[in-house]
Amino acid sequence: DQQVKQNSPSLSVQEGRISILNCDYTNSMFDYFLWYKKYPAEGPTFLISISSIKDKNEDGRFTVFLNKSAKHLSLHIVPSQPGDSAVYFCAASASVGNAGNMLTFGGGTRLMVKP
Amino acid sequence: DADVTQTPRNRITKTGKRIMLECSQTKGHDRMYWYRQDPGLGLRLIYYSFDVKDINKGEISDGYSVSRQAQAKFSLSLESAIPNQTALYFCATSDLVEQYFGPGTRLTVT
């Protein structure tokens, strides 16, 4: 059973608009969350993260929101640019009872930003 | 130069063949990982290693083996490849939580 789920396999957004990518998790022990971005023929690259002690983290056009009660996080990209077109993976980690802070990944969401 | 390199980048092999995927990193991290990516399933952990003498099975280790030859090198072997091992394979390294990935190896087993 997947502990981290990205229920939207794809998302299409117009350039300049907001992109919202969603992620749900089931393991209440997760206390650190990351978003990775993946272009074709490349490995995933780290984008932004958030600790469970926060509910928001912002880095330029990228903001991650965490709702612990709902076990839900989202990545907002504003404004969206064609270069943001990629697959985005949500990942989660538990610092307690988890050897080495291993990451559990969601299935990914393919974002397409149309010019 | 890339921090994490993988060879080969693409490989087509036949059922029953032995194949090795290699990974090298220059980040100086102790921790290294092997994942496979399948459509809709994200990245699933095959094996991980926290140092040269430490090897651990991940979520989907059956049919795979690994060798940690040095801090910087971690190789993945398929002893007898089967078609459902056709996938994109990624090596990663980390210091703490954030992991750094190689460019991937696309493996096709016919």
PDB file of C-alpha atoms in Angstrom:
ATOM      1  CA  ASP A   1       0.000   0.000   0.000  1.00  0.00           C
ATOM      2  CA  GLN A   2       1.460   3.338  -1.044  1.00  0.00           C
ATOM      3  CA  GLN A   3       2.202   5.574   1.925  1.00  0.00           C
ATOM      4  CA  VAL A   4       2.696   8.626  -0.292  1.00  0.00           C
ATOM      5  CA  LYS A   5       0.217   9.279  -3.074  1.00  0.00           C
ATOM      6  CA  GLN A   6       0.009  11.809  -5.854  1.00  0.00           C
ATOM      7  CA  ASN A   7      -3.478  11.298  -7.199  1.00  0.00           C
ATOM      8  CA  SER A   8      -3.114  13.436 -10.319  1.00  0.00           C
ATOM      9  CA  PRO A   9      -0.843  11.755 -12.866  1.00  0.00           C
ATOM     10  CA  SER A  10      -0.823  14.880 -15.008  1.00  0.00           C
ATOM     11  CA  LEU A  11      -1.643  18.579 -14.881  1.00  0.00           C
ATOM     12  CA  SER A  12      -1.808  21.156 -17.662  1.00  0.00           C
ATOM     13  CA  VAL A  13      -1.506  24.872 -16.899  1.00  0.00           C
ATOM     14  CA  GLN A  14      -1.240  28.035 -18.966  1.00  0.00           C
ATOM     15  CA  GLU A  15       1.994  30.022 -18.742  1.00  0.00           C
ATOM     16  CA  GLY A  16       1.780  32.733 -16.085  1.00  0.00           C
ATOM     17  CA  ARG A  17      -0.923  30.957 -14.099  1.00  0.00           C
ATOM     18  CA  ILE A  18      -0.548  29.060 -10.830  1.00  0.00           C
ATOM     19  CA  SER A  19       0.312  25.355 -10.800  1.00  0.00           C
ATOM     20  CA  ILE A  20      -0.824  23.376  -7.760  1.00  0.00           C
ATOM     21  CA  LEU A  21       0.515  19.876  -7.276  1.00  0.00           C
ATOM     22  CA  ASN A  22      -0.923  17.774  -4.486  1.00  0.00           C
ATOM     23  CA  CYS A  23       0.393  14.955  -2.329  1.00  0.00           C
ATOM     24  CA  ASP A  24      -1.242  12.868   0.405  1.00  0.00           C
ATOM     25  CA  TYR A  25       0.406  10.594   2.926  1.00  0.00           C
ATOM     26  CA  THR A  26      -0.814   8.004   5.398  1.00  0.00           C
ATOM     27  CA  ASN A  27       2.110   7.495   7.789  1.00  0.00           C
ATOM     28  CA  SER A  28       1.766   9.859  10.744  1.00  0.00           C
ATOM     29  CA  MET A  29       5.457   9.324  11.567  1.00  0.00           C
ATOM     30  CA  PHE A  30       6.531  11.302   8.489  1.00  0.00           C
ATOM     31  CA  ASP A  31       8.027  14.585   9.657  1.00  0.00           C
ATOM     32  CA  TYR A  32       9.980  15.882   6.683  1.00  0.00           C
ATOM     33  CA  PHE A  33       8.746  16.314   3.134  1.00  0.00           C
ATOM     34  CA  LEU A  34      10.523  17.058  -0.119  1.00  0.00           C
ATOM     35  CA  TRP A  35       9.626  17.829  -3.700  1.00  0.00           C
ATOM     36  CA  TYR A  36      11.802  16.660  -6.564  1.00  0.00           C
ATOM     37  CA  LYS A  37      11.624  17.710 -10.190  1.00  0.00           C
ATOM     38  CA  LYS A  38      12.553  15.406 -13.051  1.00  0.00           C
ATOM     39  CA  TYR A  39      13.207  16.269 -16.689  1.00  0.00           C
ATOM     40  CA  PRO A  40      13.327  13.525 -19.361  1.00  0.00           C
ATOM     41  CA  ALA A  41      16.668  11.695 -19.563  1.00  0.00           C
ATOM     42  CA  GLU A  42      17.806  13.237 -16.265  1.00  0.00           C
ATOM     43  CA  GLY A  43      17.701  12.171 -12.648  1.00  0.00           C
ATOM     44  CA  PRO A  44      15.369  13.819 -10.127  1.00  0.00           C
ATOM     45  CA  THR A  45      16.681  17.043  -8.617  1.00  0.00           C
ATOM     46  CA  PHE A  46      15.744  18.469  -5.239  1.00  0.00           C
ATOM     47  CA  LEU A  47      13.382  21.424  -5.416  1.00  0.00           C
ATOM     48  CA  ILE A  48      12.077  22.389  -1.993  1.00  0.00           C
ATOM     49  CA  SER A  49      11.386  20.816   1.395  1.00  0.00           C
ATOM     50  CA  ILE A  50       9.387  21.409   4.551  1.00  0.00           C
ATOM     51  CA  SER A  51       9.658  20.201   8.106  1.00  0.00           C
ATOM     52  CA  SER A  52       6.547  19.176  10.043  1.00  0.00           C
ATOM     53  CA  ILE A  53       7.148  22.030  12.501  1.00  0.00           C
ATOM     54  CA  LYS A  54       6.203  24.445   9.707  1.00  0.00           C
ATOM     55  CA  ASP A  55       3.114  24.798   7.566  1.00  0.00           C
ATOM     56  CA  LYS A  56       4.683  26.777   4.749  1.00  0.00           C
ATOM     57  CA  ASN A  57       8.049  27.142   3.064  1.00  0.00           C
ATOM     58  CA  GLU A  58       8.749  29.489   0.207  1.00  0.00           C
ATOM     59  CA  ASP A  59      11.614  29.678  -2.280  1.00  0.00           C
ATOM     60  CA  GLY A  60      11.149  32.125  -5.109  1.00  0.00           C
ATOM     61  CA  ARG A  61       8.271  30.998  -7.307  1.00  0.00           C
ATOM     62  CA  PHE A  62       7.882  27.759  -5.350  1.00  0.00           C
ATOM     63  CA  THR A  63       5.906  27.393  -2.121  1.00  0.00           C
ATOM     64  CA  VAL A  64       5.118  24.189  -0.276  1.00  0.00           C
ATOM     65  CA  PHE A  65       2.178  24.027   2.132  1.00  0.00           C
ATOM     66  CA  LEU A  66       1.758  21.322   4.751  1.00  0.00           C
ATOM     67  CA  ASN A  67      -1.531  20.410   6.428  1.00  0.00           C
ATOM     68  CA  LYS A  68      -0.608  17.833   9.073  1.00  0.00           C
ATOM     69  CA  SER A  69      -4.157  17.197  10.245  1.00  0.00           C
ATOM     70  CA  ALA A  70      -5.191  16.297   6.720  1.00  0.00           C
ATOM     71  CA  LYS A  71      -1.886  14.562   5.959  1.00  0.00           C
ATOM     72  CA  HIS A  72      -1.667  16.637   2.820  1.00  0.00           C
ATOM     73  CA  LEU A  73       0.937  18.816   1.197  1.00  0.00           C
ATOM     74  CA  SER A  74       0.904  20.881  -1.933  1.00  0.00           C
ATOM     75  CA  LEU A  75       3.435  22.594  -4.157  1.00  0.00           C
ATOM     76  CA  HIS A  76       2.469  25.942  -5.673  1.00  0.00           C
ATOM     77  CA  ILE A  77       4.351  27.389  -8.612  1.00  0.00           C
ATOM     78  CA  VAL A  78       3.602  31.030  -9.370  1.00  0.00           C
ATOM     79  CA  PRO A  79       3.886  32.139 -12.092  1.00  0.00           C
ATOM     80  CA  SER A  80       4.266  28.928 -14.060  1.00  0.00           C
ATOM     81  CA  GLN A  81       6.793  28.930 -16.886  1.00  0.00           C
ATOM     82  CA  PRO A  82       7.250  26.524 -19.818  1.00  0.00           C
ATOM     83  CA  GLY A  83      10.583  25.437 -18.296  1.00  0.00           C
ATOM     84  CA  ASP A  84       8.654  24.124 -15.290  1.00  0.00           C
ATOM     85  CA  SER A  85       7.245  21.340 -17.482  1.00  0.00           C
ATOM     86  CA  ALA A  86       8.552  18.168 -15.838  1.00  0.00           C
ATOM     87  CA  VAL A  87       7.526  15.306 -13.591  1.00  0.00           C
ATOM     88  CA  TYR A  88       7.273  16.274  -9.924  1.00  0.00           C
ATOM     89  CA  PHE A  89       7.740  13.739  -7.150  1.00  0.00           C
ATOM     90  CA  CYS A  90       6.655  14.204  -3.576  1.00  0.00           C
ATOM     91  CA  ALA A  91       8.760  12.364  -0.958  1.00  0.00           C
ATOM     92  CA  ALA A  92       8.467  11.887   2.796  1.00  0.00           C
ATOM     93  CA  SER A  93      10.793  10.873   5.592  1.00  0.00           C
ATOM     94  CA  ALA A  94      10.418   9.865   9.239  1.00  0.00           C
ATOM     95  CA  SER A  95      13.253  10.711  11.608  1.00  0.00           C
ATOM     96  CA  VAL A  96      12.000   8.386  14.338  1.00  0.00           C
ATOM     97  CA  GLY A  97      11.868   4.610  13.910  1.00  0.00           C
ATOM     98  CA  ASN A  98      13.276   4.942  10.427  1.00  0.00           C
ATOM     99  CA  ALA A  99      16.841   3.908   9.795  1.00  0.00           C
ATOM    100  CA  GLY A 100      18.723   6.690   8.139  1.00  0.00           C
ATOM    101  CA  ASN A 101      15.833   9.011   7.247  1.00  0.00           C
ATOM    102  CA  MET A 102      14.854   6.972   4.195  1.00  0.00           C
ATOM    103  CA  LEU A 103      12.629   8.601   1.591  1.00  0.00           C
ATOM    104  CA  THR A 104       9.264   7.254   0.447  1.00  0.00           C
ATOM    105  CA  PHE A 105       8.208   8.620  -2.938  1.00  0.00           C
ATOM    106  CA  GLY A 106       4.847   9.288  -4.516  1.00  0.00           C
ATOM    107  CA  GLY A 107       4.047   8.181  -8.058  1.00  0.00           C
ATOM    108  CA  GLY A 108       4.730  11.583  -9.621  1.00  0.00           C
ATOM    109  CA  THR A 109       2.689  14.240 -11.436  1.00  0.00           C
ATOM    110  CA  ARG A 110       3.566  15.325 -14.949  1.00  0.00           C
ATOM    111  CA  LEU A 111       3.181  19.108 -15.244  1.00  0.00           C
ATOM    112  CA  MET A 112       2.795  20.666 -18.664  1.00  0.00           C
ATOM    113  CA  VAL A 113       2.970  24.467 -18.873  1.00  0.00           C
ATOM    114  CA  LYS A 114       1.608  25.753 -22.166  1.00  0.00           C
ATOM    115  CA  PRO A 115       3.011  28.972 -23.679  1.00  0.00           C
TER     116      PRO A 115
ATOM    117  CA  ASP B   1      31.346  17.231 -13.984  1.00  0.00           C
ATOM    118  CA  ALA B   2      28.310  15.460 -12.592  1.00  0.00           C
ATOM    119  CA  ASP B   3      28.330  14.574  -8.907  1.00  0.00           C
ATOM    120  CA  VAL B   4      26.662  11.194  -9.510  1.00  0.00           C
ATOM    121  CA  THR B   5      27.366   9.218 -12.657  1.00  0.00           C
ATOM    122  CA  GLN B   6      25.800   6.011 -13.916  1.00  0.00           C
ATOM    123  CA  THR B   7      26.945   3.586 -16.592  1.00  0.00           C
ATOM    124  CA  PRO B   8      25.616   2.477 -18.956  1.00  0.00           C
ATOM    125  CA  ARG B   9      22.927   5.062 -19.728  1.00  0.00           C
ATOM    126  CA  ASN B  10      20.975   2.648 -21.900  1.00  0.00           C
ATOM    127  CA  ARG B  11      21.095  -1.121 -22.123  1.00  0.00           C
ATOM    128  CA  ILE B  12      19.106  -3.752 -23.970  1.00  0.00           C
ATOM    129  CA  THR B  13      19.637  -7.309 -22.818  1.00  0.00           C
ATOM    130  CA  LYS B  14      18.003 -10.698 -23.193  1.00  0.00           C
ATOM    131  CA  THR B  15      16.134 -12.728 -20.622  1.00  0.00           C
ATOM    132  CA  GLY B  16      18.485 -14.803 -18.472  1.00  0.00           C
ATOM    133  CA  LYS B  17      21.554 -12.616 -18.991  1.00  0.00           C
ATOM    134  CA  ARG B  18      23.558 -11.183 -16.121  1.00  0.00           C
ATOM    135  CA  ILE B  19      23.922  -7.429 -16.140  1.00  0.00           C
ATOM    136  CA  MET B  20      25.653  -4.901 -13.905  1.00  0.00           C
ATOM    137  CA  LEU B  21      24.788  -1.227 -13.528  1.00  0.00           C
ATOM    138  CA  GLU B  22      27.468   0.977 -12.053  1.00  0.00           C
ATOM    139  CA  CYS B  23      27.301   4.164 -10.017  1.00  0.00           C
ATOM    140  CA  SER B  24      29.998   6.568  -8.875  1.00  0.00           C
ATOM    141  CA  GLN B  25      29.721   9.714  -6.782  1.00  0.00           C
ATOM    142  CA  THR B  26      32.096  12.548  -6.018  1.00  0.00           C
ATOM    143  CA  LYS B  27      30.079  14.177  -3.232  1.00  0.00           C
ATOM    144  CA  GLY B  28      31.933  12.301  -0.505  1.00  0.00           C
ATOM    145  CA  HIS B  29      28.723  10.922   1.008  1.00  0.00           C
ATOM    146  CA  ASP B  30      28.624   7.652   2.895  1.00  0.00           C
ATOM    147  CA  ARG B  31      25.043   6.763   1.947  1.00  0.00           C
ATOM    148  CA  MET B  32      24.137   5.368  -1.455  1.00  0.00           C
ATOM    149  CA  TYR B  33      20.906   3.971  -2.895  1.00  0.00           C
ATOM    150  CA  TRP B  34      19.492   2.142  -5.905  1.00  0.00           C
ATOM    151  CA  TYR B  35      15.943   2.831  -7.082  1.00  0.00           C
ATOM    152  CA  ARG B  36      13.822   1.774  -9.999  1.00  0.00           C
ATOM    153  CA  GLN B  37      11.167   3.945 -11.591  1.00  0.00           C
ATOM    154  CA  ASP B  38       8.069   2.518 -13.225  1.00  0.00           C
ATOM    155  CA  PRO B  39       5.216   4.622 -14.641  1.00  0.00           C
ATOM    156  CA  GLY B  40       2.766   5.650 -11.912  1.00  0.00           C
ATOM    157  CA  LEU B  41       4.767   3.945  -9.171  1.00  0.00           C
ATOM    158  CA  GLY B  42       7.341   6.606  -8.531  1.00  0.00           C
ATOM    159  CA  LEU B  43      10.754   5.598  -7.239  1.00  0.00           C
ATOM    160  CA  ARG B  44      10.981   2.327  -5.358  1.00  0.00           C
ATOM    161  CA  LEU B  45      14.020   1.437  -3.274  1.00  0.00           C
ATOM    162  CA  ILE B  46      15.939  -1.697  -4.265  1.00  0.00           C
ATOM    163  CA  TYR B  47      19.000  -1.581  -1.974  1.00  0.00           C
ATOM    164  CA  TYR B  48      20.808   0.944   0.166  1.00  0.00           C
ATOM    165  CA  SER B  49      24.165   1.231   1.859  1.00  0.00           C
ATOM    166  CA  PHE B  50      25.171   3.529   4.718  1.00  0.00           C
ATOM    167  CA  ASP B  51      28.872   2.776   4.411  1.00  0.00           C
ATOM    168  CA  VAL B  52      31.214   0.342   2.690  1.00  0.00           C
ATOM    169  CA  LYS B  53      30.490  -2.462   5.148  1.00  0.00           C
ATOM    170  CA  ASP B  54      26.739  -1.879   5.325  1.00  0.00           C
ATOM    171  CA  ILE B  55      24.259  -3.247   2.763  1.00  0.00           C
ATOM    172  CA  ASN B  56      20.492  -3.340   3.276  1.00  0.00           C
ATOM    173  CA  LYS B  57      17.546  -4.609   1.260  1.00  0.00           C
ATOM    174  CA  GLY B  58      14.932  -2.138   0.212  1.00  0.00           C
ATOM    175  CA  GLU B  59      11.303  -2.528  -0.773  1.00  0.00           C
ATOM    176  CA  ILE B  60      11.912  -4.589  -3.942  1.00  0.00           C
ATOM    177  CA  SER B  61      15.252  -6.411  -3.637  1.00  0.00           C
ATOM    178  CA  ASP B  62      14.224  -9.794  -5.091  1.00  0.00           C
ATOM    179  CA  GLY B  63      16.141 -10.558  -8.281  1.00  0.00           C
ATOM    180  CA  TYR B  64      18.829  -7.945  -7.545  1.00  0.00           C
ATOM    181  CA  SER B  65      22.144  -7.837  -5.717  1.00  0.00           C
ATOM    182  CA  VAL B  66      24.575  -5.022  -4.962  1.00  0.00           C
ATOM    183  CA  SER B  67      28.221  -4.437  -4.223  1.00  0.00           C
ATOM    184  CA  ARG B  68      29.761  -1.442  -2.446  1.00  0.00           C
ATOM    185  CA  GLN B  69      33.289  -1.458  -3.762  1.00  0.00           C
ATOM    186  CA  ALA B  70      34.323   1.824  -2.160  1.00  0.00           C
ATOM    187  CA  GLN B  71      32.724   4.862  -0.565  1.00  0.00           C
ATOM    188  CA  ALA B  72      32.258   6.335  -4.019  1.00  0.00           C
ATOM    189  CA  LYS B  73      31.078   3.226  -5.893  1.00  0.00           C
ATOM    190  CA  PHE B  74      27.889   1.201  -5.630  1.00  0.00           C
ATOM    191  CA  SER B  75      26.917  -1.311  -8.310  1.00  0.00           C
ATOM    192  CA  LEU B  76      23.625  -3.111  -8.942  1.00  0.00           C
ATOM    193  CA  SER B  77      23.473  -6.567 -10.543  1.00  0.00           C
ATOM    194  CA  LEU B  78      20.667  -8.509 -12.118  1.00  0.00           C
ATOM    195  CA  GLU B  79      21.868 -12.110 -11.939  1.00  0.00           C
ATOM    196  CA  SER B  80      19.332 -13.426 -14.442  1.00  0.00           C
ATOM    197  CA  ALA B  81      17.376 -10.625 -16.080  1.00  0.00           C
ATOM    198  CA  ILE B  82      13.646 -11.002 -16.700  1.00  0.00           C
ATOM    199  CA  PRO B  83      11.313  -8.781 -18.762  1.00  0.00           C
ATOM    200  CA  ASN B  84       9.544  -7.256 -15.748  1.00  0.00           C
ATOM    201  CA  GLN B  85      12.878  -5.757 -14.712  1.00  0.00           C
ATOM    202  CA  THR B  86      12.559  -3.410 -17.688  1.00  0.00           C
ATOM    203  CA  ALA B  87      12.607   0.008 -16.023  1.00  0.00           C
ATOM    204  CA  LEU B  88      14.546   3.189 -15.408  1.00  0.00           C
ATOM    205  CA  TYR B  89      17.166   2.707 -12.679  1.00  0.00           C
ATOM    206  CA  PHE B  90      18.537   5.506 -10.543  1.00  0.00           C
ATOM    207  CA  CYS B  91      21.455   5.645  -8.169  1.00  0.00           C
ATOM    208  CA  ALA B  92      21.453   8.270  -5.419  1.00  0.00           C
ATOM    209  CA  THR B  93      23.659   9.467  -2.610  1.00  0.00           C
ATOM    210  CA  SER B  94      22.959  11.463   0.518  1.00  0.00           C
ATOM    211  CA  ASP B  95      24.510  13.042   3.547  1.00  0.00           C
ATOM    212  CA  LEU B  96      21.343  13.378   5.592  1.00  0.00           C
ATOM    213  CA  VAL B  97      17.803  13.421   4.183  1.00  0.00           C
ATOM    214  CA  GLU B  98      18.201  15.139   0.816  1.00  0.00           C
ATOM    215  CA  GLN B  99      19.287  12.711  -1.875  1.00  0.00           C
ATOM    216  CA  TYR B 100      21.225  13.486  -5.040  1.00  0.00           C
ATOM    217  CA  PHE B 101      20.446  11.371  -8.070  1.00  0.00           C
ATOM    218  CA  GLY B 102      22.374  10.170 -11.066  1.00  0.00           C
ATOM    219  CA  PRO B 103      21.008  10.562 -14.607  1.00  0.00           C
ATOM    220  CA  GLY B 104      19.568   7.057 -14.707  1.00  0.00           C
ATOM    221  CA  THR B 105      20.006   3.868 -16.718  1.00  0.00           C
ATOM    222  CA  ARG B 106      17.238   2.779 -19.042  1.00  0.00           C
ATOM    223  CA  LEU B 107      17.227  -1.017 -19.038  1.00  0.00           C
ATOM    224  CA  THR B 108      15.186  -3.112 -21.440  1.00  0.00           C
ATOM    225  CA  VAL B 109      14.991  -6.881 -21.004  1.00  0.00           C
ATOM    226  CA  THR B 110      13.657  -8.699 -24.062  1.00  0.00           C
TER     227      THR B 110
END
